Tab-separated table of C-alpha atoms and ligand atoms in Angstrom:
chain	number	residue	atom	x	y	z
V	160	MET	CA	-57.841	49.525	89.958
V	161	LYS	CA	-57.052	52.514	87.774
V	162	THR	CA	-57.331	52.076	83.685
V	163	ILE	CA	-55.861	53.147	80.858
V	164	LEU	CA	-57.531	53.948	77.641
V	165	ILE	CA	-54.966	53.787	74.082
V	166	LEU	CA	-55.938	54.668	71.782
V	167	GLY	CA	-54.275	53.182	68.413
V	168	ALA	CA	-51.988	50.132	68.575
V	169	GLY	CA	-49.545	51.236	66.645
V	170	MET	CA	-46.143	52.598	66.875
V	171	GLY	CA	-46.509	54.995	70.056
V	172	GLY	CA	-49.893	52.695	71.498
V	173	ILE	CA	-47.846	49.901	71.081
V	174	VAL	CA	-44.390	51.218	73.204
V	175	THR	CA	-46.636	53.233	75.627
V	176	ALA	CA	-48.970	49.862	76.557
V	177	ARG	CA	-45.889	47.263	77.437
V	178	GLU	CA	-44.250	50.515	79.175
V	179	LEU	CA	-46.907	50.328	81.801
V	180	SER	CA	-47.651	46.507	81.655
V	181	LYS	CA	-44.268	46.380	82.442
V	182	HIS	CA	-43.781	49.370	85.076
V	183	SER	CA	-47.472	48.990	86.917
V	184	GLY	CA	-45.926	46.241	88.770
V	185	ASN	CA	-48.459	43.651	87.067
V	186	GLU	CA	-47.401	39.932	87.037
V	187	GLU	CA	-49.158	37.305	85.385
V	188	ASP	CA	-51.198	36.939	88.582
V	189	ILE	CA	-51.874	40.228	89.689
V	190	ASN	CA	-53.302	43.107	87.741
V	191	LEU	CA	-52.605	46.838	89.471
V	192	VAL	CA	-53.753	47.947	86.890
V	193	LYS	CA	-55.746	47.395	83.171
V	194	ILE	CA	-54.098	48.327	80.690
V	195	LEU	CA	-56.888	48.540	77.101
V	196	VAL	CA	-55.688	48.792	73.172
V	197	PHE	CA	-58.158	49.528	71.402
V	198	GLU	CA	-57.584	48.848	67.116
V	199	LYS	CA	-59.117	48.780	64.403
V	200	LYS	CA	-57.164	46.657	62.681
V	201	GLU	CA	-56.431	42.580	62.813
V	202	SER	CA	-52.568	43.307	62.408
V	203	SER	CA	-50.542	45.453	63.179
V	204	LEU	CA	-47.822	46.933	60.472
V	205	LEU	CA	-44.756	48.129	60.710
V	206	SER	CA	-44.870	50.990	58.184
V	207	SER	CA	-40.875	51.686	57.653
V	208	SER	CA	-40.437	48.569	56.387
V	209	LEU	CA	-42.406	49.575	52.752
V	210	PRO	CA	-40.380	50.970	50.813
V	211	TRP	CA	-38.500	47.405	50.726
V	212	VAL	CA	-42.223	45.773	50.555
V	213	MET	CA	-42.093	48.188	47.231
V	214	VAL	CA	-38.199	46.909	45.993
V	215	GLY	CA	-39.663	43.430	47.112
V	216	GLN	CA	-37.904	43.202	49.582
V	217	ARG	CA	-39.909	41.904	52.582
V	218	LYS	CA	-43.529	40.526	52.259
V	219	LYS	CA	-46.022	40.914	54.235
V	220	SER	CA	-45.453	38.348	56.545
V	221	GLU	CA	-42.598	40.108	57.577
V	222	ILE	CA	-43.688	42.972	58.255
V	223	THR	CA	-47.168	43.027	59.812
V	224	LYS	CA	-47.580	40.973	63.275
V	225	PRO	CA	-51.154	40.534	64.855
V	226	ALA	CA	-52.289	42.917	66.836
V	227	LYS	CA	-53.110	40.710	69.378
V	228	ASN	CA	-49.740	39.560	70.083
V	229	ILE	CA	-48.560	42.042	71.700
V	230	GLU	CA	-50.519	41.485	74.834
V	231	ALA	CA	-49.184	40.722	78.292
V	232	SER	CA	-50.432	40.820	81.883
V	233	GLY	CA	-53.242	43.195	82.481
V	234	LEU	CA	-53.130	44.174	78.981
V	235	GLN	CA	-55.979	43.789	76.649
V	236	VAL	CA	-56.495	44.426	73.314
V	237	ILE	CA	-59.276	46.005	71.790
V	238	ARG	CA	-61.197	45.109	68.430
V	239	GLY	CA	-62.798	47.367	66.079
V	240	ASP	CA	-63.120	51.075	64.989
V	241	ILE	CA	-63.226	53.641	67.613
V	242	GLU	CA	-66.932	55.677	66.985
V	243	SER	CA	-66.564	58.078	69.273
V	244	ILE	CA	-64.590	59.843	72.095
V	245	ASP	CA	-64.831	61.919	75.230
V	246	ALA	CA	-61.959	63.152	76.413
V	247	LYS	CA	-63.805	65.087	79.287
V	248	ASN	CA	-64.929	61.874	80.880
V	249	ILE	CA	-61.848	59.720	79.624
V	250	SER	CA	-64.483	57.619	77.860
V	251	VAL	CA	-64.692	55.599	74.323
V	252	SER	CA	-66.663	53.576	72.283
V	253	VAL	CA	-65.611	50.624	70.402
V	254	LYS	CA	-68.664	48.391	68.382
V	255	GLY	CA	-71.796	50.242	70.248
V	256	GLN	CA	-69.786	49.398	74.296
V	257	GLN	CA	-68.361	53.090	76.650
V	258	TYR	CA	-65.373	52.134	77.684
V	259	GLN	CA	-63.950	54.243	81.141
V	260	GLY	CA	-60.493	55.226	82.152
V	261	ASP	CA	-58.511	57.140	84.137
V	262	TYR	CA	-56.419	58.142	81.753
V	263	MET	CA	-56.401	58.194	77.728
V	264	VAL	CA	-52.964	57.736	75.734
V	265	VAL	CA	-54.448	58.767	71.773
V	266	SER	CA	-52.494	57.757	69.742
V	267	LEU	CA	-54.502	56.894	66.171
V	268	GLY	CA	-51.559	58.418	63.465
V	269	VAL	CA	-52.465	59.967	60.351
V	270	GLU	CA	-55.726	59.054	58.425
V	271	GLN	CA	-54.758	59.291	54.641
V	272	ALA	CA	-56.876	60.387	52.525
V	273	ASP	CA	-56.421	60.025	48.244
V	274	ILE	CA	-56.226	63.876	46.130
V	275	TYR	CA	-56.651	64.007	42.727
V	276	ASN	CA	-58.327	60.798	42.215
V	277	LEU	CA	-54.282	59.501	42.627
V	278	ASP	CA	-55.296	56.072	43.401
V	279	GLN	CA	-56.596	54.966	40.220
V	280	PHE	CA	-53.295	56.026	38.322
V	281	GLY	CA	-51.037	54.950	40.657
V	282	HIS	CA	-49.438	53.397	44.337
V	283	ASN	CA	-50.017	54.789	47.716
V	284	PHE	CA	-46.790	53.516	48.882
V	285	PHE	CA	-47.669	54.577	52.779
V	286	SER	CA	-50.418	51.249	53.169
V	287	LEU	CA	-49.342	47.795	52.340
V	288	LYS	CA	-52.074	47.152	49.642
V	289	GLY	CA	-50.131	50.133	47.540
V	290	ALA	CA	-46.072	49.637	48.303
V	291	GLU	CA	-47.526	45.937	47.160
V	292	ASN	CA	-48.710	46.847	43.723
V	293	PHE	CA	-46.118	48.960	43.127
V	294	TYR	CA	-43.880	45.908	43.107
V	295	SER	CA	-45.857	43.716	41.181
V	296	GLU	CA	-45.420	46.584	38.648
V	297	LEU	CA	-42.059	47.565	39.194
V	298	LYS	CA	-40.952	43.395	38.918
V	299	SER	CA	-42.630	43.407	34.821
V	300	PHE	CA	-41.364	47.036	34.261
V	301	GLU	CA	-39.196	47.147	30.957
V	302	GLU	CA	-38.641	50.847	30.386
V	303	GLY	CA	-39.783	54.555	30.796
V	304	GLU	CA	-40.291	57.055	33.530
V	305	ILE	CA	-40.546	56.215	37.392
V	306	ALA	CA	-42.713	58.761	39.536
V	307	ILE	CA	-41.843	59.523	42.920
V	308	LEU	CA	-44.390	62.024	44.353
V	309	VAL	CA	-45.462	63.820	47.514
V	310	SER	CA	-48.848	65.291	46.615
V	311	SER	CA	-48.970	66.974	50.041
V	312	LEU	CA	-48.070	68.208	52.573
V	313	PRO	CA	-47.130	67.762	55.490
V	314	PHE	CA	-46.557	64.041	55.283
V	315	LYS	CA	-45.459	61.993	57.724
V	316	SER	CA	-41.948	60.476	57.565
V	317	PRO	CA	-40.217	62.764	55.464
V	318	ALA	CA	-37.258	61.084	54.307
V	319	ALA	CA	-39.072	57.962	52.694
V	320	PRO	CA	-40.326	59.001	49.437
V	321	TYR	CA	-36.256	59.864	49.145
V	322	GLU	CA	-35.847	56.223	50.505
V	323	ALA	CA	-38.038	54.742	48.191
V	324	ALA	CA	-36.560	56.900	45.123
V	325	MET	CA	-32.702	54.962	46.060
V	326	LEU	CA	-34.278	51.848	46.624
V	327	ILE	CA	-35.989	52.168	43.578
V	328	GLU	CA	-32.437	53.449	41.627
V	329	ASP	CA	-30.048	50.113	42.857
V	330	PHE	CA	-33.579	48.273	41.192
V	331	VAL	CA	-32.886	49.609	38.240
V	332	ARG	CA	-29.553	49.448	37.856
V	333	LYS	CA	-29.688	45.896	39.179
V	334	ASN	CA	-32.216	44.200	36.873
V	335	ASN	CA	-30.654	46.637	34.399
V	336	LEU	CA	-34.072	48.624	33.246
V	337	ASN	CA	-32.349	50.504	30.315
V	338	ASN	CA	-33.793	54.439	28.996
V	339	THR	CA	-35.670	54.608	32.205
V	340	ASN	CA	-35.355	57.588	34.939
V	341	VAL	CA	-36.749	57.576	38.174
V	342	SER	CA	-37.744	61.443	39.416
V	343	LEU	CA	-39.784	62.458	42.690
V	344	PHE	CA	-41.438	65.289	42.494
V	345	THR	CA	-43.019	67.424	45.922
V	346	PRO	CA	-43.779	70.721	46.855
V	347	GLU	CA	-41.166	71.098	49.517
V	348	ALA	CA	-38.067	73.222	48.769
V	349	GLY	CA	-35.909	70.732	49.646
V	350	PRO	CA	-35.106	67.143	51.575
V	351	MET	CA	-35.979	66.826	54.879
V	352	GLU	CA	-36.268	70.732	55.585
V	353	PHE	CA	-36.971	70.543	58.888
V	354	ALA	CA	-33.556	69.180	59.551
V	355	GLY	CA	-31.684	71.791	58.373
V	356	ALA	CA	-29.334	73.583	55.976
V	357	GLU	CA	-27.070	70.834	55.852
V	358	ALA	CA	-28.605	67.574	55.895
V	359	SER	CA	-30.888	69.001	53.089
V	360	LEU	CA	-28.239	69.587	51.021
V	361	GLU	CA	-26.262	65.930	51.671
V	362	LEU	CA	-29.060	63.895	50.624
V	363	ARG	CA	-30.094	65.854	48.010
V	364	LYS	CA	-26.172	65.663	47.164
V	365	LEU	CA	-26.600	61.712	46.992
V	366	LEU	CA	-29.605	62.286	44.592
V	367	GLU	CA	-28.107	63.720	42.209
V	368	LYS	CA	-24.579	61.478	42.831
V	369	LYS	CA	-27.466	58.674	41.983
V	370	GLY	CA	-28.836	60.651	38.733
V	371	ILE	CA	-32.373	60.269	40.437
V	372	LYS	CA	-34.240	63.621	38.752
V	373	TYR	CA	-35.675	66.178	41.580
V	374	TYR	CA	-38.350	68.260	41.471
V	375	PRO	CA	-38.756	70.376	44.234
V	376	HIS	CA	-41.845	73.750	44.619
V	377	HIS	CA	-43.701	71.125	42.850
V	378	GLU	CA	-46.963	71.210	43.305
V	379	LEU	CA	-49.800	69.035	42.345
V	380	ILE	CA	-53.010	70.425	40.472
V	381	SER	CA	-53.963	67.289	38.460
V	382	ALA	CA	-53.229	63.884	37.665
V	383	SER	CA	-54.087	61.564	34.292
V	384	ASP	CA	-53.126	57.682	33.408
V	385	ASN	CA	-50.123	58.794	32.464
V	386	LYS	CA	-49.626	62.689	33.521
V	387	LEU	CA	-48.800	65.006	36.213
V	388	GLU	CA	-49.631	68.455	36.248
V	389	PHE	CA	-48.197	71.175	38.716
V	390	SER	CA	-48.769	74.747	39.651
V	391	ASN	CA	-45.696	76.091	38.445
V	392	GLY	CA	-47.527	75.100	35.116
V	393	LYS	CA	-44.815	71.836	34.290
V	394	ASN	CA	-46.039	68.699	34.035
V	395	TYR	CA	-44.291	65.294	32.878
V	396	SER	CA	-45.455	62.482	31.860
V	397	TYR	CA	-44.718	59.264	33.123
V	398	ASN	CA	-45.071	55.279	33.042
V	399	LEU	CA	-45.295	54.680	36.815
V	400	LEU	CA	-46.167	55.722	39.750
V	401	ALA	CA	-45.726	55.689	42.973
V	402	TYR	CA	-47.840	58.448	45.780
V	403	THR	CA	-47.740	59.959	49.736
V	404	PRO	CA	-51.461	60.596	50.670
V	405	LYS	CA	-53.061	63.694	51.945
V	406	HIS	CA	-52.600	62.918	55.280
V	407	GLN	CA	-55.013	64.428	58.366
V	408	LEU	CA	-56.911	64.287	61.762
V	409	PRO	CA	-58.766	60.298	62.198
V	410	GLU	CA	-61.858	61.686	61.244
V	411	VAL	CA	-62.966	60.401	65.165
V	412	ILE	CA	-60.983	62.690	66.408
V	413	ARG	CA	-62.548	65.879	63.949
V	414	LYS	CA	-66.074	65.805	65.568
V	415	SER	CA	-64.346	65.534	69.399
V	416	GLU	CA	-63.342	68.682	70.539
V	417	MET	CA	-59.462	67.192	71.366
V	418	ALA	CA	-58.737	68.780	67.173
V	419	GLY	CA	-56.497	71.597	67.895
V	420	ASN	CA	-56.529	75.241	65.463
V	421	SER	CA	-53.608	73.257	64.287
V	422	ASN	CA	-55.411	71.401	62.605
V	423	TRP	CA	-53.565	67.997	64.986
V	424	ILE	CA	-54.034	67.973	68.681
V	425	ASN	CA	-52.707	70.221	70.457
V	426	VAL	CA	-50.274	68.717	73.466
V	427	ASP	CA	-47.506	70.661	75.835
V	428	ASN	CA	-44.373	69.437	74.033
V	429	GLN	CA	-42.973	68.359	76.409
V	430	THR	CA	-45.680	66.412	78.557
V	431	LEU	CA	-47.927	65.527	75.799
V	432	GLU	CA	-50.434	65.991	78.057
V	433	SER	CA	-53.770	67.841	76.140
V	434	LYS	CA	-56.101	70.703	77.934
V	435	PHE	CA	-57.899	67.685	79.109
V	436	GLU	CA	-56.466	66.204	82.745
V	437	ASN	CA	-54.990	62.818	82.509
V	438	VAL	CA	-55.590	62.824	78.659
V	439	TYR	CA	-52.553	62.499	76.608
V	440	ALA	CA	-51.660	62.432	72.545
V	441	ILE	CA	-48.411	61.351	70.872
V	442	GLY	CA	-46.785	60.189	67.696
V	443	ASP	CA	-48.257	61.641	64.227
V	444	ILE	CA	-51.000	62.726	65.951
V	445	THR	CA	-49.789	66.199	67.138
V	446	HIS	CA	-48.458	69.208	66.197
V	447	LEU	CA	-44.905	69.599	68.517
V	448	LYS	CA	-42.808	72.673	67.127
V	449	THR	CA	-39.078	72.523	68.571
V	450	GLU	CA	-37.679	75.601	70.602
V	451	VAL	CA	-36.519	77.343	67.302
V	452	GLY	CA	-39.699	77.197	66.078
V	453	THR	CA	-39.709	74.203	63.262
V	454	ILE	CA	-42.260	71.749	63.596
V	455	LEU	CA	-40.995	68.478	64.465
V	456	PRO	CA	-41.294	65.304	61.836
V	457	LYS	CA	-44.071	63.034	61.920
V	458	ILE	CA	-41.493	59.649	62.202
V	459	GLY	CA	-41.658	56.380	64.905
V	460	VAL	CA	-38.507	57.273	66.401
V	461	PHE	CA	-40.696	60.302	68.292
V	462	ALA	CA	-44.175	58.620	68.808
V	463	LYS	CA	-41.886	55.331	70.177
V	464	GLN	CA	-39.888	57.979	72.572
V	465	GLN	CA	-43.340	59.200	73.772
V	466	GLY	CA	-44.986	56.660	74.414
V	467	LYS	CA	-42.100	55.705	77.223
V	468	VAL	CA	-42.259	59.484	78.931
V	469	VAL	CA	-46.133	59.479	78.889
V	470	ALA	CA	-46.079	55.613	80.261
V	471	HIS	CA	-43.823	56.929	82.889
V	472	ASN	CA	-45.219	59.581	84.107
V	473	ILE	CA	-48.452	58.365	83.862
V	474	SER	CA	-46.776	54.987	86.227
V	475	ARG	CA	-45.616	57.708	88.428
V	476	LYS	CA	-49.000	59.146	88.917
V	477	ILE	CA	-50.916	56.578	89.951
V	478	ALA	CA	-48.415	55.505	92.654
V	479	HIS	CA	-49.190	59.222	93.836
V	480	GLN	CA	-46.015	60.623	92.519
V	481	GLU	CA	-45.032	64.225	90.619
V	482	PRO	CA	-44.666	62.327	86.978
V	483	ASN	CA	-40.808	63.543	86.730
V	484	LYS	CA	-39.805	62.628	83.057
V	485	THR	CA	-40.861	65.071	79.269
V	486	PHE	CA	-39.465	64.717	75.808
V	487	VAL	CA	-36.600	65.616	74.778
V	488	PRO	CA	-36.775	65.724	70.426
V	489	GLU	CA	-33.294	63.929	69.894
V	490	GLY	CA	-32.448	60.992	68.282
V	491	LYS	CA	-31.849	59.050	65.200
V	492	TYR	CA	-32.756	57.678	62.044
V	493	PHE	CA	-31.583	55.666	58.766
V	494	ILE	CA	-32.687	56.521	54.895
V	495	GLU	CA	-32.010	53.022	53.209
V	496	SER	CA	-30.140	54.491	50.196
V	497	GLY	CA	-29.770	50.824	47.997
V	498	GLU	CA	-26.344	48.896	47.274
V	499	GLY	CA	-26.836	47.298	51.322
V	500	LYS	CA	-26.220	50.577	52.420
V	501	ALA	CA	-28.290	53.582	54.805
V	502	SER	CA	-27.136	56.343	55.822
V	503	GLU	CA	-27.977	57.685	59.647
V	504	SER	CA	-29.200	61.059	60.347
V	505	GLY	CA	-30.278	62.670	63.130
V	506	GLY	CA	-29.369	64.802	66.517
V	507	ASN	CA	-31.498	67.187	68.647
V	508	PHE	CA	-34.183	69.147	66.194
V	509	SER	CA	-35.105	71.141	68.852
V	510	ALA	CA	-32.192	73.601	67.382
V	511	ALA	CA	-32.594	72.479	63.603
V	512	GLU	CA	-31.498	75.914	61.970
V	513	ASP	CA	-27.873	75.141	63.584
V	514	SER	CA	-27.042	72.638	62.198
V	515	GLU	CA	-27.709	70.049	65.464
V	516	ILE	CA	-28.934	67.120	62.811
V	517	MET	CA	-26.503	65.771	60.847
V	518	MET	CA	-26.486	62.992	58.111
V	519	LYS	CA	-23.466	60.640	57.708
V	520	ASP	CA	-22.943	59.073	54.603
V	521	PRO	CA	-24.352	55.845	53.373
V	522	GLY	CA	-22.637	52.282	54.808
V	523	GLN	CA	-23.329	49.335	55.606
V	524	TRP	CA	-23.828	49.403	59.535
V	525	SER	CA	-26.681	51.650	59.230
V	526	HIS	CA	-28.298	49.339	56.598
V	527	PHE	CA	-27.869	46.467	59.616
V	528	SER	CA	-29.219	49.004	62.601
V	529	LYS	CA	-32.007	49.198	60.488
V	530	TRP	CA	-32.860	46.080	60.062
V	531	TRP	CA	-31.913	44.750	63.705
V	532	ASP	CA	-34.814	47.734	64.546
V	533	GLU	CA	-37.010	45.796	62.219
V	534	LYS	CA	-36.204	43.201	63.665
V	535	PHE	CA	-36.123	43.764	67.015
V	536	TRP	CA	-39.789	45.450	67.003
V	537	PHE	CA	-41.574	41.917	66.636
V	538	PHE	CA	-39.100	40.531	68.931
V	539	LYS	CA	-39.569	42.621	71.627
V	540	ASN	CA	-43.208	43.611	71.423
V	541	PHE	CA	-45.245	40.832	69.397
A	630	FAD	C1	-43.002	54.192	54.516
A	630	FAD	C2	-43.598	54.681	55.530
A	630	FAD	C3	-41.525	54.893	55.905
A	630	FAD	C4	-41.300	55.318	57.334
A	630	FAD	N1	-39.726	54.674	57.612
A	630	FAD	C5	-39.794	55.468	58.955
A	630	FAD	C6	-38.526	55.677	59.519
A	630	FAD	O1	-37.622	54.993	58.747
A	630	FAD	N2	-38.515	55.619	60.625
A	630	FAD	C7	-39.006	56.581	61.651
A	630	FAD	O2	-38.822	56.541	62.796
A	630	FAD	N3	-40.364	56.691	60.894
A	630	FAD	C8	-41.118	55.806	59.920
A	630	FAD	N4	-42.074	56.251	58.964
A	630	FAD	C9	-43.329	56.620	60.387
A	630	FAD	C10	-43.812	56.350	61.434
A	630	FAD	O3	-44.109	54.627	60.835
A	630	FAD	C11	-44.783	57.099	62.274
A	630	FAD	O4	-44.572	58.005	62.273
A	630	FAD	C12	-45.117	55.353	63.603
A	630	FAD	O5	-46.289	54.240	63.164
A	630	FAD	C13	-46.673	57.455	64.113
A	630	FAD	O6	-47.223	56.176	65.532
A	630	FAD	P1	-48.287	56.071	65.961
A	630	FAD	O7	-48.456	54.965	66.537
A	630	FAD	O8	-48.804	57.577	65.967
A	630	FAD	O9	-49.106	56.022	64.895
A	630	FAD	P2	-49.123	54.621	63.729
A	630	FAD	O10	-48.233	54.038	64.071
A	630	FAD	O11	-49.982	54.882	61.917
A	630	FAD	O12	-50.167	53.795	64.732
A	630	FAD	C14	-51.876	54.492	64.712
A	630	FAD	C15	-52.661	52.775	64.747
A	630	FAD	O13	-54.357	53.227	65.284
A	630	FAD	C16	-55.194	53.037	64.944
A	630	FAD	N5	-56.650	53.839	64.169
A	630	FAD	C17	-56.636	54.307	63.602
A	630	FAD	N6	-57.213	55.490	63.669
A	630	FAD	C18	-58.640	54.093	64.566
A	630	FAD	C19	-60.192	53.897	64.659
A	630	FAD	N7	-60.770	54.592	65.062
A	630	FAD	N8	-60.137	53.070	65.692
A	630	FAD	C20	-58.936	52.011	65.829
A	630	FAD	N9	-57.948	52.287	65.297
A	630	FAD	C21	-57.757	53.584	65.068
A	630	FAD	C22	-54.429	52.946	63.336
A	630	FAD	O14	-54.885	50.850	62.480
A	630	FAD	C23	-52.855	51.920	63.192
A	630	FAD	O15	-52.779	51.081	64.079
A	630	FAD	C24	-42.702	55.717	58.507
A	630	FAD	C25	-43.646	55.346	57.793
A	630	FAD	C26	-44.199	55.051	57.016
A	630	FAD	C27	-45.561	55.533	55.872
């Protein structure tokens, strides 16, 4: 029986594992393949719901589920920190025990790190604790400056800070927090640059319409409990701060042979196979370039699609058939904009420079679609 090791029960890992279980011929009592999913955390978090947590629209229990709940026929979750990975021999070690496989899919996401001691001054809203703590302060906030900060590049979900800013602005207005400003500071030249000029401009216009102060080309060089200082010589005061952390390759990959010259794992753009045969990497941990040379954003939409491609091709390999699916960076996602509305953004990301990515005006239907994606994720997988 073939064994597939799946590293990480986040978005990419879960889709890969569940698809493999469904299409491998496994049934209740008949297991043709063994799928082992390795996860360090007890519960799996749906990160795309974190901006809702920041404004009190979601609680932990609504956006986390026990990782064990993804188990299905022939699919087992092994809890624990992966200590080492031997890609050449397709094996990993967890709690001192070695696991050997025939195929491996690495979906460990990004490792978050703190810079400029930001964790002392504000809230990392790319974590559940940070998003919850931000809301604890926001609920009793009376007036002043609220800052959203992109602390460094690259960061996953490039629309998330913009979404957070718009939801916070909505909260501020609804709660009559007079004399309060919402500002967004980022080293980027504009929002969602990967999506091309048109979509970027649309999002920028939306921010302006809502009165959110936008500061592109602002690269942080120091922080204190009430001030942010940037490399362009400017500095700003704040009373409440939410920030994105530094994103880096997980340590276990840094010390393995899988780390690529891009600082992430390099894989084939279409098959997601790494330089090691039968070892794949998907999701945020990869570094993929489009045909026009832009770097693909680290978003869950792609992690899920890549998981499906890899699961399909591994199933075919196991059945002695040629792998016949490739990853096409096409998809859409929803950006919450407050007032119970969201904007749909998407298209073919390979042709971003030709303005293939569209951003629609905010509407209730897109908000409903985002709500549905959240509910369906847990219903389908847990
Ligand atoms: C605030 C926010 C909003 C977002 N909004 C959207 C959105 O609207 N749409 C969208 O498409 N994407 C969105 N994303 C991005 C999306 O969440 C990620 O792109 C997606 O989760 C990537 O999936 P992944 O499998 O690569 O990594 P992850 O989902 O991060 O999973 C990695 C898993 O590996 C585990 N792990 C790591 N190291 C180890 C180890 N050593 N041992 C064992 N386990 C380990 C982790 O615990 C984790 O469960 C958002 C992200 C954030 C933070």
